[in-house]
mmCIF file of C-alpha atoms in Angstrom:
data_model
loop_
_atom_site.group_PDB
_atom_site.id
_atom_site.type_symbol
_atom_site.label_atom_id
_atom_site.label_comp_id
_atom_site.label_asym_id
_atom_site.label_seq_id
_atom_site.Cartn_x
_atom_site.Cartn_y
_atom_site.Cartn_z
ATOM 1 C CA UNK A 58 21.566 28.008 2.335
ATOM 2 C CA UNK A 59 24.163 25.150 3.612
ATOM 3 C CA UNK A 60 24.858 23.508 0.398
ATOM 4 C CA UNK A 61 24.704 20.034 1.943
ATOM 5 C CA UNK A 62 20.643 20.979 3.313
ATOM 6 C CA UNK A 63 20.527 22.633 -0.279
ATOM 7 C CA UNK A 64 21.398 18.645 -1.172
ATOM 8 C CA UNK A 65 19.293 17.151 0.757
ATOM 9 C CA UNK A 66 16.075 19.232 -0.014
ATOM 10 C CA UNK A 67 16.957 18.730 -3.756
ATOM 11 C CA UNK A 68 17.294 14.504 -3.096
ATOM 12 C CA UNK A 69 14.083 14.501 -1.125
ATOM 13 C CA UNK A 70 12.354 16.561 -4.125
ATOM 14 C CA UNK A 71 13.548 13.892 -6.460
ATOM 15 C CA UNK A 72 12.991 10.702 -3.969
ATOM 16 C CA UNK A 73 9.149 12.688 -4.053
ATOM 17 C CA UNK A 74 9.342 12.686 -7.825
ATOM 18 C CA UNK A 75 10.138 8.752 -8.275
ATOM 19 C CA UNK A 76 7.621 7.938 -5.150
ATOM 20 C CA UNK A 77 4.588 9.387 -7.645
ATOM 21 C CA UNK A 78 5.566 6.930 -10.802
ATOM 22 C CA UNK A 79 3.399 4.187 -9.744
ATOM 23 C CA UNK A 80 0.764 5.856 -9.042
ATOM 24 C CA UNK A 81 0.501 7.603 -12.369
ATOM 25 C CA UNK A 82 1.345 4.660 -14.470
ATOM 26 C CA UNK A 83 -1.460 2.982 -12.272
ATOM 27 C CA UNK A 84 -3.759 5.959 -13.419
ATOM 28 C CA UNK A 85 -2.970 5.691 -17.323
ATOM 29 C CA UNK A 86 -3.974 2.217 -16.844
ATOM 30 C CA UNK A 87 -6.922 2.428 -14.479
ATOM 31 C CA UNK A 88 -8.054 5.192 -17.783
ATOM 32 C CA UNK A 89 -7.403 2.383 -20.034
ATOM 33 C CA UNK A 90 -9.029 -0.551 -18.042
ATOM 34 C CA UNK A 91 -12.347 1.755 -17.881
ATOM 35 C CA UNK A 92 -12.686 1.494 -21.495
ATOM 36 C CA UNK A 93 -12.011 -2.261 -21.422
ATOM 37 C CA UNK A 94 -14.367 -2.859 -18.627
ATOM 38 C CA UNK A 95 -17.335 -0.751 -20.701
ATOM 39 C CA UNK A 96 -16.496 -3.045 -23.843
ATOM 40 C CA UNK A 97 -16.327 -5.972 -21.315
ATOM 41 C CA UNK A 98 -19.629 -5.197 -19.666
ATOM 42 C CA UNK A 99 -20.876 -4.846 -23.781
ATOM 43 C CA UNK A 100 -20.070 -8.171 -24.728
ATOM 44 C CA UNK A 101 -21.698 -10.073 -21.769
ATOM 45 C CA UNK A 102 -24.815 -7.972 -22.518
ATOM 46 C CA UNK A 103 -24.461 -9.350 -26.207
ATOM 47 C CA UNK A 104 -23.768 -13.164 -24.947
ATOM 48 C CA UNK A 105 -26.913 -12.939 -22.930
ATOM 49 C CA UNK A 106 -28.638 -11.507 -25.820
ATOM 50 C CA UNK A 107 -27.479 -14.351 -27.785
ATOM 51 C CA UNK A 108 -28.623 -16.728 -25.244
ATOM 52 C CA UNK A 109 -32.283 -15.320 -25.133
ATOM 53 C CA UNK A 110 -32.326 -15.644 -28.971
ATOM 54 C CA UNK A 111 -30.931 -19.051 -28.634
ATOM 55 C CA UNK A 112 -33.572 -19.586 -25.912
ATOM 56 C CA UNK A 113 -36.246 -18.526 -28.324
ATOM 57 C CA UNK A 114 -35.777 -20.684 -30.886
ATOM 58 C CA UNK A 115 -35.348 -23.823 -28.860
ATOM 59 C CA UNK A 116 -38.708 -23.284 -27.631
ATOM 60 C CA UNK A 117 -40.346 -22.364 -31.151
ATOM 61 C CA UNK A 118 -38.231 -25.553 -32.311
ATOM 62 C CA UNK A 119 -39.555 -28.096 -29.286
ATOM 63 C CA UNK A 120 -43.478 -26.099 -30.083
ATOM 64 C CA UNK A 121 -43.017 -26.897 -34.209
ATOM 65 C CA UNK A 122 -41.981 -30.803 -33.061
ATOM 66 C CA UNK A 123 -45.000 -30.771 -30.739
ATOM 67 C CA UNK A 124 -46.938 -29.419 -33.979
ATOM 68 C CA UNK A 125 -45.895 -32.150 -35.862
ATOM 69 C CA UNK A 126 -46.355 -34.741 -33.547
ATOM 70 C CA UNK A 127 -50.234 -33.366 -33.306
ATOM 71 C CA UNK A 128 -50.227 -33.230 -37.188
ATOM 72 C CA UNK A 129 -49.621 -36.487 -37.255
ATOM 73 C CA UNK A 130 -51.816 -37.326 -34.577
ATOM 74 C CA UNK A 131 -55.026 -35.631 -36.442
ATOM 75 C CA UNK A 132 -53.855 -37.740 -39.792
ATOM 76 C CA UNK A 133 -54.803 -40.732 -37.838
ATOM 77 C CA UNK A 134 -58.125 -39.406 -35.948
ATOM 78 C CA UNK A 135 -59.152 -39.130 -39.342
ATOM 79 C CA UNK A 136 -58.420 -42.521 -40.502
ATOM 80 C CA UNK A 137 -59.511 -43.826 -37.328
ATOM 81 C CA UNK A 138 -62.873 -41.527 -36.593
ATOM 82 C CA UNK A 139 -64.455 -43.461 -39.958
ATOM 83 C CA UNK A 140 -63.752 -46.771 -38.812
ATOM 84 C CA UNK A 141 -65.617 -46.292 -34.899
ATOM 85 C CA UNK A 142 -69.093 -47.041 -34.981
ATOM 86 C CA UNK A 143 -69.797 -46.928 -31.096
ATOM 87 C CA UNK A 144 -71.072 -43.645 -29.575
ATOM 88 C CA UNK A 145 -69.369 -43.310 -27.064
ATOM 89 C CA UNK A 146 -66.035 -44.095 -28.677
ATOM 90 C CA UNK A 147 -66.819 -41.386 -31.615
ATOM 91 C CA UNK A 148 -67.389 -38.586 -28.814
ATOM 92 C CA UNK A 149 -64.233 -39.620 -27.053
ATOM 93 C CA UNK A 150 -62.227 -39.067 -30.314
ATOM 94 C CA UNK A 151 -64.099 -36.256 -31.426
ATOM 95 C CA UNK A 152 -63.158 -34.424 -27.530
ATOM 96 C CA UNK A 153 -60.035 -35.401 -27.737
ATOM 97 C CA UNK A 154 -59.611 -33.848 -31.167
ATOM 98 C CA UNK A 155 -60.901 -30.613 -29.896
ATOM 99 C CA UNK A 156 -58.535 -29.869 -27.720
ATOM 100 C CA UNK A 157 -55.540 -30.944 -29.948
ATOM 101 C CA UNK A 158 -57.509 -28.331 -32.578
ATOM 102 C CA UNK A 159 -56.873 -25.843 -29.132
ATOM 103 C CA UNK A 160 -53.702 -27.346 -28.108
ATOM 104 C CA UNK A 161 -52.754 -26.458 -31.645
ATOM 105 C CA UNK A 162 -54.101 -23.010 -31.879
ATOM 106 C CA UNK A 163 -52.282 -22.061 -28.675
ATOM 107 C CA UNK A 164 -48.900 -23.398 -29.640
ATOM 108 C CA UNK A 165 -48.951 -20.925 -32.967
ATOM 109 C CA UNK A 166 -49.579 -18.057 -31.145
ATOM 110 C CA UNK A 167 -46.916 -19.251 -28.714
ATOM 111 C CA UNK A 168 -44.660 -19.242 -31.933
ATOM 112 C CA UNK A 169 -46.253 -15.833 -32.934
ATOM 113 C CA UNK A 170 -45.609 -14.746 -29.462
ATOM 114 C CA UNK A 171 -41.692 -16.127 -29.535
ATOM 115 C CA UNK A 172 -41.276 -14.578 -33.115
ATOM 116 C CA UNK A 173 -42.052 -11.195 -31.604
ATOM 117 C CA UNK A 174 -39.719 -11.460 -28.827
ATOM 118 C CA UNK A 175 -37.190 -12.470 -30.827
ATOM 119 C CA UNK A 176 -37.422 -9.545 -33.086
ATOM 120 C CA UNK A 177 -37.415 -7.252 -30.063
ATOM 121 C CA UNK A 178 -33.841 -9.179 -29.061
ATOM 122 C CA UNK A 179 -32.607 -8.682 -32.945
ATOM 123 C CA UNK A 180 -33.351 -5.200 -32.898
ATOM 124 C CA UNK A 181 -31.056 -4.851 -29.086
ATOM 125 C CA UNK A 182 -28.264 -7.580 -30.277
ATOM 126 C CA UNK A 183 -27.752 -4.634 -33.351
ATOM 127 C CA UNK A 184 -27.498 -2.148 -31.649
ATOM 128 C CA UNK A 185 -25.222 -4.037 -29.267
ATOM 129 C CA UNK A 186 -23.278 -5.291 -31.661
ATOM 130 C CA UNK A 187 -22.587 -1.486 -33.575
ATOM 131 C CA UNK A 188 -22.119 -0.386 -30.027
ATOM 132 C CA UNK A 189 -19.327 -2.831 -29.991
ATOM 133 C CA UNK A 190 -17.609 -2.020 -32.871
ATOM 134 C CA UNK A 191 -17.287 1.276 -31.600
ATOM 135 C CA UNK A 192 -16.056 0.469 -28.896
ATOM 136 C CA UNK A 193 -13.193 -1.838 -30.336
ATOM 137 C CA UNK A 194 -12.067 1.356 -32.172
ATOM 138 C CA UNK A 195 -12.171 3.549 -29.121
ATOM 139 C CA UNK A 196 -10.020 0.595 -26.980
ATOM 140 C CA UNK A 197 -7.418 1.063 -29.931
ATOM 141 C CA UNK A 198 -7.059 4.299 -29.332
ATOM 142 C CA UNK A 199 -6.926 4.352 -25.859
ATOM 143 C CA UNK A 200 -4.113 1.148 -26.300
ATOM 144 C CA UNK A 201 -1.786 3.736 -28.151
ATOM 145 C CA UNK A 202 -2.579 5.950 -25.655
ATOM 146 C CA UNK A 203 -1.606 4.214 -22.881
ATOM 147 C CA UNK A 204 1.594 2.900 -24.720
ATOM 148 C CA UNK A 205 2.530 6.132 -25.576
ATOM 149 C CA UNK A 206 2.080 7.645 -21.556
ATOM 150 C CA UNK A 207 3.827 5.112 -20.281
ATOM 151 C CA UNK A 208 6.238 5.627 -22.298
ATOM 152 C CA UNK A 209 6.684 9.389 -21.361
ATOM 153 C CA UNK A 210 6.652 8.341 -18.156
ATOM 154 C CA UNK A 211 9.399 5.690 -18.418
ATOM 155 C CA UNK A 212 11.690 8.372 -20.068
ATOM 156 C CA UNK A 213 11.195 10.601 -17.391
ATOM 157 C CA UNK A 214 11.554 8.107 -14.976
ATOM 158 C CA UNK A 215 14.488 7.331 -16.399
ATOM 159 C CA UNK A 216 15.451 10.831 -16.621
ATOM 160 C CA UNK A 217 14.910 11.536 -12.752
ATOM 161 C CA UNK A 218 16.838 8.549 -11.800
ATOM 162 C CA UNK A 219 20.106 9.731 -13.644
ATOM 163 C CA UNK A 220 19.549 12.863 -11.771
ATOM 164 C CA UNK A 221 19.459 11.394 -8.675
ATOM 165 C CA UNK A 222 22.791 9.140 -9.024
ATOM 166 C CA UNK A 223 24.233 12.022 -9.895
ATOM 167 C CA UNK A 224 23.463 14.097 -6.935
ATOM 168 C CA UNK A 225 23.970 11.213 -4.738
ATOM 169 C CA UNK A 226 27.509 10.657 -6.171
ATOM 170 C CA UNK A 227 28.382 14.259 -5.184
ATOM 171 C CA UNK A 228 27.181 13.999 -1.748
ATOM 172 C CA UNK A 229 29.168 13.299 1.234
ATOM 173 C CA UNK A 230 28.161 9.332 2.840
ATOM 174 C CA UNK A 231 27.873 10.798 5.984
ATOM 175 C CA UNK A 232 25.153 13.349 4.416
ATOM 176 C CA UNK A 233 23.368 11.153 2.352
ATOM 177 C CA UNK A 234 23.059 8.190 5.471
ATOM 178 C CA UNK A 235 21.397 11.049 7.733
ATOM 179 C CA UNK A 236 19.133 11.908 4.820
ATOM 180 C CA UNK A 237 18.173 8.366 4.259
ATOM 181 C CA UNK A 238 17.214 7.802 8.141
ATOM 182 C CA UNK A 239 14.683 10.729 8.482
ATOM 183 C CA UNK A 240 13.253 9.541 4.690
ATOM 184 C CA UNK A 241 12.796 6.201 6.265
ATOM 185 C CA UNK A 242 10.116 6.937 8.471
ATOM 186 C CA UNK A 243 9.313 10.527 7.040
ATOM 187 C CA UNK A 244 8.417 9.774 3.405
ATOM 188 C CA UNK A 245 7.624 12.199 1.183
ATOM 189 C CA UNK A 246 7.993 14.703 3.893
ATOM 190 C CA UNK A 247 11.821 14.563 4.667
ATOM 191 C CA UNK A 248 12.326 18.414 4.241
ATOM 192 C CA UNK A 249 9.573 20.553 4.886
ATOM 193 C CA UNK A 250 9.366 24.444 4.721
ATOM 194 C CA UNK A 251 8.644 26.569 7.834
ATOM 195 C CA UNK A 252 5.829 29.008 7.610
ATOM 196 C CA UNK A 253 4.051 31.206 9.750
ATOM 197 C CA UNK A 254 7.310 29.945 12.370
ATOM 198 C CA UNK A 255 5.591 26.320 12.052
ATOM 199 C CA UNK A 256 7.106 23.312 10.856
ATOM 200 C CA UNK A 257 5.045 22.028 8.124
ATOM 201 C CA UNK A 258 5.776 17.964 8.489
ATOM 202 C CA UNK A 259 4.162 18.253 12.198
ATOM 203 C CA UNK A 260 2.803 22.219 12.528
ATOM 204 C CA UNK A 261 4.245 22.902 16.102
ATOM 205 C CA UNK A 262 5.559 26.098 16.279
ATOM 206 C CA UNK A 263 9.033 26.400 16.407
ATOM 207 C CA UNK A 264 10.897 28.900 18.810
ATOM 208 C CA UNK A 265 12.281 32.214 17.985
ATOM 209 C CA UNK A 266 15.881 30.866 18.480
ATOM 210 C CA UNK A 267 15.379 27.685 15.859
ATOM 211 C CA UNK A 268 13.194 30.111 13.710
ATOM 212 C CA UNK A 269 16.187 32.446 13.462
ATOM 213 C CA UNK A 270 18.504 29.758 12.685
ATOM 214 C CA UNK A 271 16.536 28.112 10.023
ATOM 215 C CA UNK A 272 16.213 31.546 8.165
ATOM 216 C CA UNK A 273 20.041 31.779 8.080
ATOM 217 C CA UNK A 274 20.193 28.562 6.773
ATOM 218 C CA UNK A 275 23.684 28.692 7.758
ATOM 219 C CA UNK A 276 23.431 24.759 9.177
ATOM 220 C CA UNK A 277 21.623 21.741 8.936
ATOM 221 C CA UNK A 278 18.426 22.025 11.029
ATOM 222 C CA UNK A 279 16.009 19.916 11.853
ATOM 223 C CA UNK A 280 12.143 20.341 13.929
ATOM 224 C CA UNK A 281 12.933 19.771 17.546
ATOM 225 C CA UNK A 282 9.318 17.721 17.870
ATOM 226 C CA UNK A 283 9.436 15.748 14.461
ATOM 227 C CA UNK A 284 13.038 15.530 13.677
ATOM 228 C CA UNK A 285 12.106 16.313 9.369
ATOM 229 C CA UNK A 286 14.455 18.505 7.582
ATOM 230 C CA UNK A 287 13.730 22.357 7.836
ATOM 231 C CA UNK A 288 14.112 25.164 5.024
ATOM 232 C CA UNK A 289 12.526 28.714 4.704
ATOM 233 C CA UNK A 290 11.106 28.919 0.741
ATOM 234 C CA UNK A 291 11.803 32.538 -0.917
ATOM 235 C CA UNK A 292 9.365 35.135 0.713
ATOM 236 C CA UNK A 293 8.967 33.663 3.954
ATOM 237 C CA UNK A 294 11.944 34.987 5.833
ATOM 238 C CA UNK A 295 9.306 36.962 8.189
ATOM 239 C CA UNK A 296 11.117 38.615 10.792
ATOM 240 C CA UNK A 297 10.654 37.362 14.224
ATOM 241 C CA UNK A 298 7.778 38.971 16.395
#
């Protein structure tokens, strides 16, 4: 193979390499932020939890004033009721009491009824909460995790760069500017193999003269349609039909 295609096809492997970082060190993290979100999505089921509880017992607490207030209330029909001597007056108090007496009977079972509901909220906020604590342990371990990925990654990263300014400092300017035109527009697929007599950046078939010349791999060739880098892999020097 020319040695300076043999160059080329090795940068362009690399330059593929270093173009994949990002979107694995996005991936460790998007693995990472899952977890967070699930402990995330946890604690504002646990807030609103909290808030129903909360709810609760500001209602119980404005029913128990309203109690008192009543209690109070039926302290002083008492006094008053023996004091009234007009008919009229004494039924008016006496209805009135009755339906404080129901007014007060209905308020308890609201309490009874609150009570209930909050012991159906206790029993989800603790399982919530152990939930949670779980979960803070599993987010640890995913942290070290993704510390310890990325840092693979950064060695290799690191790694793969030194190769690459080492290749590029043993390849002629002239070389490495015509390699760095076709990877402008061509990406990832700067040097593509030829199979089946097809160029695999834009699958037209190639002719049987540039088929032949790309199996020598005596010079530099590239597709006549696409203009990407062309190279036979081992095994697919077919002969021409």
């Amino acid at each position: 193979m020319n040695p300076y295609l043999k160059q080329m096809i090795e940068l362009s492997d690399i330059d593929n390499q270093i173009t994949e970082f990002d979107p694995e060190i996005e991936k460790v993290k998007g693995e990472y932020q899952k977890i967070e979100n699930e402990r995330s999505y946890i604690v504002t089921d646990i807030e609103k939890l909290r808030s129903q509880m909360n709810d609760m017992n500001n209602r119980i607490q404005t029913i128990e004033e309203n109690l008192d207030r009543m209690a109070k209330e039926q302290v002083a029909y008492e006094s008053k009721i023996k004091e009234v001597k007009k008919e009229k007056e004494l039924e008016a108090l006496k209805i009135e009491n009755e339906l404080r007496r129901e007014q007060t009977q209905y308020e308890n079972g609201e309490i009874e009824r609150y009570n209930g509901i909050k012991d159906s909220i206790s029993l989800k906020l603790s399982d919530k909460e152990k939930e949670l604590e779980e979960f803070e342990a599993k987010l640890g371990e995913a942290e070290k995790s993704m510390a310890s990925k990325l840092e693979q990654i950064q060695d290799h990263r690191k790694k793969i760069y030194g190769e690459r300014d080492d290749l590029i400092s043993n390849m002629d300017k002239k070389i490495y500017s015509f390699y760095g035109k076709i990877r402008r527009w061509a990406k990832e697929t700067t040097a593509v193999p030829v199979k089946d007599q097809a160029c695999y950046g834009c699958f037209m078939k190639l002719s049987d003269q540039t088929y032949l010349e790309v199996i020598k791999g005596e010079d530099i060739i590239t597709c006549p349609n696409c203009g990407r880098l062309l190279y036979i892999e081992q095994g697919e020097e077919d002969p021409v039909e």
